[in-house]
XYZ file of C-alpha atoms in Angstrom:
678
model
C -54.723 33.022 -55.497
C -51.985 34.003 -53.065
C -49.640 30.504 -52.507
C -50.040 29.329 -48.992
C -46.601 28.170 -48.624
C -45.456 31.513 -49.429
C -47.792 33.258 -47.251
C -46.680 31.205 -44.584
C -43.298 31.825 -45.066
C -43.527 35.611 -45.309
C -45.462 35.491 -42.018
C -42.651 33.399 -40.301
C -40.018 35.971 -41.491
C -42.273 38.942 -40.192
C -42.437 36.917 -36.713
C -38.878 36.630 -36.823
C -38.299 40.252 -37.527
C -40.036 41.333 -34.839
C -38.817 38.560 -32.492
C -35.165 39.198 -33.533
C -35.738 42.685 -32.499
C -37.047 41.827 -28.830
C -33.865 39.099 -29.140
C -36.670 36.057 -27.797
C -35.975 34.065 -30.973
C -33.580 32.469 -33.155
C -33.562 30.597 -36.120
C -31.954 26.854 -36.029
C -31.128 25.890 -39.718
C -29.943 22.482 -41.292
C -27.410 21.587 -43.698
C -29.283 22.733 -46.441
C -28.862 26.471 -45.309
C -25.611 25.625 -43.919
C -23.307 28.754 -44.848
C -25.146 30.039 -47.950
C -25.572 33.947 -48.203
C -28.590 33.225 -51.115
C -30.856 32.028 -48.147
C -30.278 35.325 -45.895
C -30.326 38.019 -48.740
C -32.568 40.707 -47.764
C -33.047 39.131 -44.586
C -29.873 39.443 -42.805
C -31.213 41.166 -39.561
C -33.928 38.730 -39.131
C -31.282 35.985 -39.289
C -28.838 37.204 -36.814
C -27.948 34.865 -34.237
C -29.486 31.659 -36.180
C -27.246 28.807 -35.682
C -26.727 26.436 -38.660
C -25.288 22.766 -39.822
C -22.878 22.659 -42.069
C -21.336 19.429 -43.499
C -17.732 19.365 -42.766
C -15.596 19.917 -45.721
C -12.285 22.410 -45.424
C -11.535 24.184 -49.004
C -8.935 21.952 -50.800
C -6.526 24.606 -51.640
C -4.557 22.405 -54.175
C -8.021 22.420 -56.348
C -7.762 25.907 -56.013
C -4.343 26.319 -57.372
C -5.103 24.064 -60.257
C -8.294 25.488 -60.959
C -7.358 29.356 -60.990
C -4.668 28.473 -63.811
C -7.243 27.390 -66.440
C -7.598 29.419 -69.559
C -9.335 28.380 -72.689
C -6.311 28.469 -74.769
C -4.472 26.215 -72.977
C -6.855 23.372 -71.668
C -7.542 21.847 -74.760
C -7.928 18.157 -72.295
C -11.419 18.987 -71.117
C -13.661 19.485 -74.224
C -16.413 21.051 -72.061
C -14.217 24.079 -70.832
C -15.189 26.363 -73.354
C -18.514 26.035 -72.813
C -17.925 26.593 -69.245
C -15.939 29.386 -69.674
C -18.691 31.358 -71.796
C -21.426 30.454 -69.411
C -19.161 31.773 -66.386
C -18.407 35.216 -68.072
C -21.586 35.271 -70.318
C -19.275 35.962 -73.429
C -18.531 34.407 -76.630
C -15.146 32.787 -77.497
C -14.547 33.966 -81.299
C -12.631 31.380 -83.472
C -13.444 28.745 -80.923
C -14.959 25.547 -81.943
C -17.630 25.899 -79.050
C -18.237 29.588 -80.119
C -21.947 30.605 -78.674
C -23.307 33.132 -80.853
C -25.848 34.015 -78.447
C -23.585 35.936 -76.498
C -23.029 39.504 -78.009
C -20.111 40.179 -75.743
C -16.790 38.856 -76.831
C -14.538 37.499 -74.017
C -11.392 39.228 -73.840
C -8.189 37.651 -72.274
C -8.180 39.844 -69.419
C -10.802 37.509 -67.604
C -9.744 35.536 -64.869
C -11.545 32.552 -62.790
C -10.364 34.411 -59.646
C -13.077 36.909 -60.130
C -15.638 36.421 -57.261
C -14.278 32.822 -56.914
C -15.549 30.994 -53.749
C -14.940 27.184 -53.635
C -18.025 25.222 -53.585
C -18.490 23.746 -49.691
C -19.148 20.318 -50.964
C -16.068 20.349 -53.161
C -14.082 17.983 -50.612
C -17.062 15.610 -50.908
C -16.909 15.266 -54.807
C -13.425 14.852 -54.554
C -13.719 12.062 -51.896
C -16.347 11.054 -53.916
C -14.327 10.417 -57.156
C -11.275 8.710 -55.022
C -13.921 6.176 -53.248
C -14.992 5.179 -56.948
C -11.492 5.034 -58.238
C -10.158 2.980 -55.266
C -13.125 0.343 -55.626
C -12.402 0.199 -59.121
C -8.639 -0.553 -58.331
C -9.252 -2.994 -55.369
C -11.513 -4.909 -57.900
C -9.153 -5.116 -60.591
C -6.488 -5.763 -58.501
C -8.555 -8.965 -56.845
C -10.139 -10.331 -60.069
C -7.114 -9.436 -62.361
C -3.966 -9.957 -60.602
C -1.112 -9.186 -62.522
C -3.150 -8.000 -65.824
C -3.120 -4.077 -66.449
C -6.588 -2.717 -67.278
C -9.873 -4.895 -67.470
C -9.669 -8.099 -67.977
C -12.261 -11.016 -68.801
C -13.266 -11.411 -65.361
C -14.692 -7.668 -64.983
C -16.527 -8.035 -68.404
C -19.154 -7.003 -68.006
C -18.970 -5.046 -64.628
C -21.057 -6.748 -61.692
C -22.426 -4.059 -59.859
C -22.820 -6.183 -56.417
C -18.752 -6.793 -56.730
C -18.539 -3.506 -57.181
C -20.437 -2.354 -54.448
C -18.791 -4.983 -51.763
C -15.499 -3.558 -53.290
C -16.421 0.005 -52.344
C -17.755 -0.628 -48.842
C -14.263 -1.966 -48.304
C -12.130 0.756 -49.317
C -10.678 3.222 -46.754
C -7.942 6.053 -47.340
C -7.289 9.587 -46.000
C -9.440 11.961 -47.613
C -8.504 15.784 -48.997
C -9.198 17.207 -45.391
C -6.682 14.776 -43.873
C -9.941 12.514 -42.300
C -10.079 8.708 -42.741
C -12.833 8.143 -45.459
C -14.250 4.485 -44.864
C -17.866 2.844 -44.827
C -19.879 1.253 -42.326
C -22.296 -1.914 -42.788
C -25.071 0.553 -44.538
C -22.222 2.269 -46.679
C -22.616 5.633 -44.578
C -19.338 7.477 -43.997
C -19.016 9.088 -40.165
C -20.813 11.892 -39.650
C -18.837 15.356 -39.430
C -20.693 18.467 -39.175
C -19.506 22.295 -38.476
C -21.842 24.525 -36.404
C -21.893 28.056 -37.897
C -23.496 31.039 -36.069
C -24.815 34.037 -38.488
C -23.617 37.021 -36.678
C -23.542 41.199 -37.464
C -19.725 41.564 -37.651
C -20.159 45.139 -38.442
C -22.919 47.850 -39.597
C -24.824 46.285 -42.329
C -22.219 43.775 -42.516
C -23.318 39.847 -41.608
C -21.397 36.761 -41.823
C -21.290 32.802 -40.782
C -18.610 32.141 -38.106
C -17.638 28.491 -36.960
C -18.567 27.949 -33.176
C -18.436 23.913 -33.031
C -18.215 20.952 -34.499
C -20.057 17.586 -34.383
C -17.813 14.242 -34.892
C -19.251 11.110 -35.186
C -21.063 11.813 -31.839
C -18.730 14.061 -30.114
C -20.377 17.596 -29.697
C -17.868 20.461 -29.344
C -19.310 24.244 -28.797
C -18.120 27.168 -28.040
C -21.025 28.732 -25.585
C -19.468 32.258 -25.381
C -19.100 32.951 -28.867
C -22.525 31.758 -29.970
C -24.274 33.622 -26.818
C -21.701 36.380 -26.633
C -24.578 38.957 -25.779
C -26.960 37.018 -23.958
C -27.019 36.599 -20.169
C -28.134 33.006 -20.011
C -27.680 30.619 -22.389
C -30.544 29.571 -24.208
C -30.895 25.868 -23.780
C -33.438 23.704 -26.118
C -32.840 19.994 -25.117
C -34.846 17.193 -23.743
C -31.941 16.170 -21.090
C -28.865 17.740 -20.063
C -25.518 15.797 -20.755
C -24.786 13.535 -18.060
C -22.031 14.801 -15.331
C -18.371 12.853 -14.409
C -19.498 9.641 -13.024
C -22.959 9.752 -14.233
C -25.100 7.290 -16.793
C -28.244 7.946 -18.502
C -31.407 6.385 -17.886
C -33.937 5.898 -20.549
C -37.412 5.249 -19.235
C -39.568 2.959 -20.935
C -41.350 4.693 -23.522
C -39.467 7.337 -24.073
C -37.002 8.448 -26.917
C -33.427 7.881 -27.017
C -32.806 11.737 -26.638
C -34.375 11.808 -23.214
C -33.138 10.257 -20.243
C -32.185 10.824 -16.656
C -28.762 11.093 -15.483
C -28.280 8.821 -12.398
C -24.692 8.742 -10.455
C -23.087 5.574 -9.975
C -22.077 4.213 -6.123
C -18.834 5.482 -4.791
C -17.480 2.022 -5.556
C -18.504 1.612 -9.361
C -17.249 3.174 -12.493
C -19.008 4.583 -15.897
C -18.764 1.473 -17.756
C -20.750 3.132 -20.726
C -22.901 5.753 -20.717
C -25.757 3.405 -19.613
C -23.969 1.200 -17.080
C -22.131 1.563 -14.166
C -19.549 -1.278 -12.989
C -18.724 -2.257 -9.698
C -14.667 -2.362 -9.230
C -13.403 -5.458 -7.703
C -12.858 -5.824 -3.798
C -9.501 -4.212 -3.157
C -9.679 -1.540 -6.007
C -11.261 1.756 -6.243
C -12.424 3.772 -8.990
C -10.174 5.998 -10.896
C -10.194 9.944 -10.385
C -11.954 10.129 -14.074
C -14.389 7.208 -12.870
C -13.409 5.470 -16.247
C -11.907 2.316 -14.043
C -10.180 1.156 -11.013
C -7.099 1.434 -9.421
C -5.729 -0.747 -6.739
C -6.013 0.170 -3.334
C -2.849 0.647 -1.278
C -2.049 -2.328 1.025
C -1.998 -1.216 4.609
C -0.051 -2.841 7.664
C 1.802 -1.960 10.764
C 5.012 0.068 9.752
C 7.820 0.494 12.488
C 7.546 4.262 12.057
C 3.722 4.732 13.034
C 3.128 6.020 16.796
C 1.612 3.163 18.117
C 4.276 0.251 17.040
C 6.915 2.742 18.268
C 5.156 2.978 22.064
C 4.882 -1.124 21.825
C 8.273 -1.649 20.723
C 9.665 1.058 23.245
C 7.524 -1.189 25.907
C 8.788 -4.102 25.125
C 12.576 -3.338 24.888
C 12.475 -1.914 28.496
C 10.607 -4.797 29.729
C 13.099 -7.250 27.969
C 16.115 -5.500 29.509
C 14.481 -5.225 32.921
C 13.697 -9.327 32.482
C 17.573 -9.839 31.644
C 18.650 -7.676 34.182
C 16.279 -9.772 36.764
C 17.421 -12.988 35.373
C 21.226 -12.308 35.859
C 20.965 -11.176 39.384
C 19.221 -14.821 39.886
C 21.598 -16.717 38.463
C 24.640 -14.767 40.262
C 22.686 -14.950 43.518
C 20.928 -18.425 43.179
C 22.512 -20.245 46.397
C 21.358 -17.152 48.556
C 18.264 -17.600 50.984
C 15.995 -15.401 49.224
C 16.434 -17.026 45.643
C 16.364 -20.541 47.227
C 13.104 -19.917 48.928
C 11.457 -18.993 45.771
C 11.838 -22.454 43.939
C 14.672 -21.004 41.508
C 13.880 -23.798 38.955
C 10.539 -22.462 38.439
C 11.518 -18.677 38.667
C 13.514 -19.453 35.571
C 10.351 -20.781 33.800
C 8.441 -17.960 34.681
C 11.665 -15.403 33.561
C 11.589 -17.193 30.479
C 7.673 -17.168 29.665
C 7.879 -13.053 30.326
C 10.863 -12.960 27.907
C 8.903 -14.326 25.236
C 6.175 -12.603 25.930
C 8.160 -9.303 25.172
C 9.577 -10.911 22.181
C 6.121 -11.374 20.708
C 5.866 -7.775 20.225
C 8.419 -7.794 17.572
C 6.898 -10.661 15.712
C 3.216 -9.012 16.115
C 4.348 -5.768 14.359
C 6.478 -7.103 11.697
C 5.212 -6.808 8.032
C 3.217 -10.208 8.082
C 4.971 -13.321 6.332
C 4.398 -16.824 6.953
C 7.203 -17.330 9.119
C 5.798 -14.305 11.421
C 2.658 -15.858 11.359
C 3.858 -19.248 12.770
C 5.598 -17.371 15.718
C 3.188 -15.237 16.350
C 0.424 -17.729 17.107
C 3.557 -19.738 18.967
C 4.287 -16.920 21.096
C 1.017 -15.603 22.063
C -0.062 -18.912 23.225
C 3.390 -20.153 24.828
C 4.665 -17.344 26.876
C 1.700 -16.765 29.146
C 1.587 -20.926 29.320
C 5.132 -20.731 30.403
C 4.955 -18.389 33.244
C 1.386 -19.256 34.383
C 2.012 -23.234 34.618
C 4.572 -22.433 36.725
C 2.846 -20.349 39.040
C 0.177 -22.823 39.240
C 2.640 -25.534 40.434
C 3.994 -23.117 42.999
C 0.678 -21.632 44.196
C -0.518 -25.471 44.695
C 2.507 -26.426 46.216
C 2.382 -23.699 48.687
C -1.683 -24.805 49.358
C -0.712 -28.029 50.108
C 1.899 -26.882 52.376
C -0.508 -24.935 54.422
C -3.245 -27.551 54.291
C -1.133 -30.114 55.603
C 0.520 -28.046 58.549
C -3.315 -27.382 59.983
C -3.523 -31.201 60.474
C -3.229 -32.324 64.296
C -1.008 -35.265 63.403
C 1.497 -35.317 60.857
C 0.894 -38.937 59.606
C 1.787 -38.783 55.974
C 4.429 -36.721 53.814
C 2.644 -34.793 51.026
C 3.461 -36.170 47.552
C 5.355 -34.390 44.564
C 6.863 -31.793 46.432
C 10.593 -31.960 45.670
C 11.981 -29.412 42.891
C 12.232 -32.001 39.861
C 8.787 -33.140 40.442
C 7.577 -29.572 40.424
C 9.519 -29.020 37.061
C 7.809 -32.147 35.697
C 4.222 -30.799 36.580
C 5.102 -27.316 34.871
C 6.322 -28.921 31.746
C 3.464 -31.192 31.372
C 0.774 -27.975 31.569
C 3.410 -26.331 28.924
C 3.041 -29.404 26.726
C -0.483 -29.360 26.735
C -0.526 -25.987 25.497
C 2.073 -26.676 22.866
C -0.205 -29.548 21.683
C -3.019 -27.266 21.398
C -0.906 -24.987 18.882
C 0.067 -28.002 17.200
C -3.185 -29.166 16.408
C -4.315 -25.797 15.031
C -1.521 -25.601 12.813
C -2.822 -28.647 11.253
C -6.283 -27.246 11.122
C -5.428 -23.733 10.343
C -2.040 -23.618 8.577
C -0.555 -20.006 9.089
C -0.504 -17.698 6.083
C -0.945 -14.231 5.111
C -4.096 -12.570 3.594
C -5.927 -9.581 2.743
C -8.684 -8.225 5.118
C -11.469 -5.556 4.031
C -12.744 -3.835 7.195
C -14.452 -1.753 4.714
C -14.730 -1.427 0.656
C -12.005 1.364 0.693
C -9.450 -0.372 3.361
C -7.094 -3.248 2.576
C -5.060 -4.864 5.417
C -2.117 -7.609 5.047
C -2.667 -9.618 7.762
C -2.031 -13.380 9.173
C -5.074 -15.890 8.979
C -5.895 -16.474 12.243
C -9.278 -17.430 12.926
C -11.303 -16.485 16.107
C -10.665 -20.451 16.805
C -6.513 -19.859 16.569
C -7.036 -16.728 19.194
C -9.383 -18.255 21.645
C -8.406 -21.786 22.164
C -4.601 -21.335 23.196
C -5.972 -17.990 25.348
C -8.484 -20.097 26.731
C -6.206 -22.603 28.119
C -3.942 -20.163 29.504
C -7.345 -18.388 30.831
C -7.696 -21.721 32.635
C -4.281 -21.464 34.330
C -4.978 -17.963 35.364
C -7.946 -18.903 37.232
C -6.506 -21.864 38.491
C -3.397 -19.822 39.885
C -5.637 -16.709 40.830
C -7.998 -19.616 42.929
C -4.640 -20.898 44.992
C -3.376 -17.598 45.347
C -6.789 -16.515 46.937
C -6.643 -19.764 49.222
C -2.979 -18.794 50.496
C -3.765 -15.230 51.023
C -3.545 -15.609 54.806
C -0.093 -17.351 55.442
C 2.387 -16.597 58.161
C 4.495 -13.211 57.649
C 7.553 -14.485 55.904
C 5.450 -16.197 53.417
C 4.399 -12.868 51.666
C 5.556 -14.155 48.376
C 1.955 -15.711 48.325
C 0.727 -12.427 48.595
C 2.870 -10.881 45.669
C 1.428 -13.827 43.384
C -1.957 -12.956 44.533
C -1.924 -9.454 43.960
C -0.262 -10.486 40.313
C -3.195 -12.415 39.548
C -5.876 -10.189 40.223
C -4.368 -7.814 37.853
C -3.922 -9.906 35.382
C -7.110 -11.021 35.440
C -8.161 -7.285 35.163
C -6.129 -7.164 32.028
C -7.337 -10.073 29.864
C -10.787 -9.002 31.152
C -10.293 -5.577 29.472
C -8.205 -7.419 26.401
C -11.434 -9.427 25.321
C -14.014 -6.603 24.401
C -11.274 -4.432 22.823
C -9.535 -6.991 20.681
C -13.366 -8.517 19.365
C -14.688 -5.407 18.903
C -12.167 -2.915 17.022
C -9.941 -3.081 14.117
C -6.943 -2.305 16.867
C -6.207 -6.074 17.395
C -2.292 -6.193 16.734
C -1.745 -3.483 18.929
C -4.200 -4.656 21.712
C -2.505 -8.178 21.824
C 1.133 -6.471 21.716
C 0.142 -3.941 24.738
C -1.883 -6.950 26.813
C 0.722 -9.436 26.233
C 3.603 -6.833 27.712
C 1.719 -5.439 30.311
C 0.902 -9.043 31.741
C 4.561 -10.321 31.498
C 5.192 -6.318 33.333
C 3.069 -7.385 36.188
C 4.606 -10.647 36.856
C 8.188 -9.132 36.753
C 7.496 -6.213 38.929
C 5.237 -7.761 41.434
C 7.064 -11.113 41.973
C 10.824 -10.406 41.076
C 11.513 -6.918 41.849
C 10.724 -7.042 45.727
C 13.162 -10.046 45.373
C 15.883 -8.349 43.797
C 15.227 -5.266 45.793
C 16.228 -7.269 49.012
C 19.272 -8.960 46.899
C 20.938 -5.694 46.058
C 19.579 -3.079 48.534
C 19.176 -5.105 51.723
C 21.437 -7.703 51.784
C 21.199 -8.135 55.845
C 17.555 -9.305 55.078
C 18.979 -11.975 52.679
C 19.347 -14.446 55.282
C 18.031 -17.787 56.424
C 16.184 -16.405 59.706
C 14.493 -13.937 57.545
C 12.418 -16.770 55.692
C 11.746 -19.468 58.494
C 8.983 -19.031 61.505
C 9.098 -20.262 64.890
C 8.906 -23.850 65.717
C 7.076 -25.294 68.353
C 6.738 -29.281 69.220
C 5.224 -30.796 72.202
C 6.241 -34.153 73.238
C 4.425 -36.446 75.710
C 6.419 -38.860 77.693
C 5.464 -41.927 79.631
C 5.568 -45.706 79.991
C 1.497 -46.598 80.147
C 2.327 -47.932 84.002
C 2.742 -44.535 86.007
C 0.201 -43.395 88.071
C -1.879 -40.307 87.466
C 0.220 -37.773 88.854
C 3.375 -39.557 87.262
C 1.295 -39.486 84.040
C 0.174 -35.790 84.625
C 3.909 -35.238 85.271
C 5.223 -36.782 82.032
C 2.521 -35.710 79.953
C 4.067 -31.721 80.747
C 4.112 -29.640 77.465
C 7.742 -29.394 76.011
C 8.351 -26.457 74.141
C 10.823 -26.661 70.928
C 12.227 -23.664 68.940
C 15.402 -22.504 67.377
C 18.109 -21.585 69.335
C 21.727 -19.576 68.054
C 23.975 -21.740 70.146
C 25.120 -25.038 69.861
C 23.503 -27.417 72.407
C 24.266 -30.814 74.010
C 24.373 -33.729 71.641
C 21.389 -36.024 71.858
C 22.485 -39.583 71.012
C 20.155 -43.097 70.561
C 21.980 -46.329 70.326
C 25.379 -44.236 69.647
C 23.390 -42.074 66.612
C 23.986 -38.696 66.564
C 20.536 -36.675 66.435
C 21.616 -32.939 66.748
C 24.244 -30.618 67.934
C 24.749 -27.580 65.784
C 23.021 -24.263 65.889
C 19.746 -23.765 63.454
C 18.463 -27.009 64.777
C 15.305 -27.553 66.910
C 15.915 -27.147 70.616
C 13.639 -29.440 72.781
C 13.016 -28.383 76.482
C 12.387 -31.547 78.503
C 12.642 -32.120 82.075
C 14.918 -34.858 83.070
C 13.136 -37.644 85.756
C 13.704 -40.812 87.169
C 11.109 -43.113 85.194
C 11.706 -45.951 87.230
C 10.568 -47.172 90.874
C 7.092 -48.273 90.237
C 6.482 -45.799 87.410
C 7.213 -42.517 89.398
C 8.393 -39.664 88.165
C 10.562 -37.059 89.610
C 11.191 -33.674 87.900
C 14.511 -32.344 87.842
C 16.530 -29.938 85.668
C 15.883 -29.348 82.192
C 18.013 -30.463 79.139
C 17.873 -29.324 75.832
C 18.298 -31.053 72.479
C 18.574 -29.955 69.027
C 17.294 -31.824 65.922
C 17.104 -30.588 62.670
C 13.543 -31.083 60.969
C 14.577 -33.585 58.427
C 15.657 -35.435 61.207
C 12.183 -35.473 62.903
C 10.568 -36.474 59.693
C 12.593 -39.462 59.681
C 11.586 -40.168 63.374
C 8.013 -39.571 63.191
C 7.866 -41.989 59.995
C 10.011 -44.754 61.922
C 8.804 -47.187 64.182
C 8.055 -45.766 67.831
C 11.100 -44.269 69.586
C 11.698 -45.386 72.781
C 14.287 -44.617 75.626
C 13.373 -47.477 77.665
C 11.303 -50.349 77.218
C 8.791 -48.887 79.388
C 8.638 -45.904 77.794
C 6.455 -44.249 74.540
C 7.405 -41.144 72.838
C 4.551 -39.728 70.923
C 5.227 -36.337 68.871
C 2.160 -34.126 68.260
C 3.032 -31.927 65.460
C 0.934 -28.703 66.164
C 2.814 -25.851 64.110
C 5.830 -25.601 62.302
C 7.212 -23.550 59.368
C 10.572 -23.286 57.934
C 12.168 -22.353 54.500
C 10.226 -23.399 51.384
C 13.247 -25.516 50.775
C 13.302 -27.518 53.810
C 9.210 -27.941 53.745
C 7.866 -31.815 53.174
């Protein structure tokens, strides 16, 4: 009866013969096949293209050198060598103790082991195994018999468990140069060579090395294996994962089948089954095996935006210093004196500080710069707008008082000293806010992460630290705008109020645009730089440039008369006893105006009231106020009174030229230089 196993093997070989000719079927062999020729003998063509696995064991050259020199005549150490020699050459050694009479042929001296010699592929394993046993026994003897040569009583009899323990701890360099060691199961690392059976020539076949597998790492030369194939034949459950991917094994599937899943953009491959996210401020390396720190970004002086901001600030700073110098040099001229020069100096200082803020904002963030930023951003507008609020409030109160029919009371806090105190108080409020915020939120540097790929070095200023000082400045701006709008219809020579109004309207537009840009974008520093500088430029250009133009280009307009308006005062004179005709005559309107020439000196009780020019001129009619109260009209007589002297008279007790006369001044309109105003 035919052996079924043999019948199946023959059928498989026949199938392989057909498929190999069609090039659609290849053999995959285990390490039992390896590179053995006896397996393929007679079936070489069917086995062409087959892939086999061979235990990695390089030839041991020094063993061949020793082995091929051995001869029966010289090798007396090995008692079995003569028997091996006779078996190897199928002959008998005459005259030797181990002569085997079953061989008819006698061994001659020409025989050598080099004939048809091929070193066994597992020779390296045999040598390594012997070395392992030797090292194990040596280590055991050193441990149990220190200082004793050979076996000691502790090793008699040899304990197999202790020997195994010693073997498990053995490690040494093998004959092929690899480290020989054993894991907890007693296995050494797996190392295999991948062989490909190929047709090397006509009717000549051989195995060639096309790859290796060393302790889990596969290396394969696909071009060599499939050199005659258009497509590489693959037989895997799952393809190896690409860079940046991990294996995900579905529940219930074998470990050799997986799905490759890419890691997230901020993750790296921790192991073949795990992705791990990089910490904030770091990013995966190019090979996705770890994380590198992201370069920290901050504004640099060479960037386009900072260059534009610095140039703008420098030009503004130079212009401010120039205007300040002009105001100091011409401080006693009417155009400077009429502008409340003390308040102007405060405004110019605030403008200068606003331009300097740009340099602190653009500099690389440090703790000292963080302090200066918050001081400058809050204080520079506060200085300018506090002085402007004080100034516009003063103008508004003066104009409000001038509309009254009777001037009965002098407005309060109108002096230059009082104005400085008011401005200083408003500025101190802003300083108090800044100091309180310093205590609540001490300035320092920090890292900001607008996205997972960006890191910025900034000051730790919160929205509260920005909104609170700017909110107070906004209140000053709104107050100043209110007063500027209220005083927009002033006399022509009071056109400074109109300049202030235009300044405040423009400033409101700038800061209304600043809020959404600052809080809605990542360009906070540049936005702040340009907003502060633009506000300072508007104030400088609208309020000071016209005055500098008059001082330098139009000196003929820099006179007192250009900054005053006409003064008209009505005076009613009577004694209370005159007839209606006399009363009507004595109540004639007397016009007061400025005259350029000297007039007659008016005296009362030997006190001089007026004489020089630029004094108020009063036209009255000289009449005889006696004779029963009859008034007679006569020629006009002129008197000159200074405005301050008028205020003294108005604030004193009723003034009379005679006990029967009562003089009443009704102020209907007066407008003089601001320095002379109440």
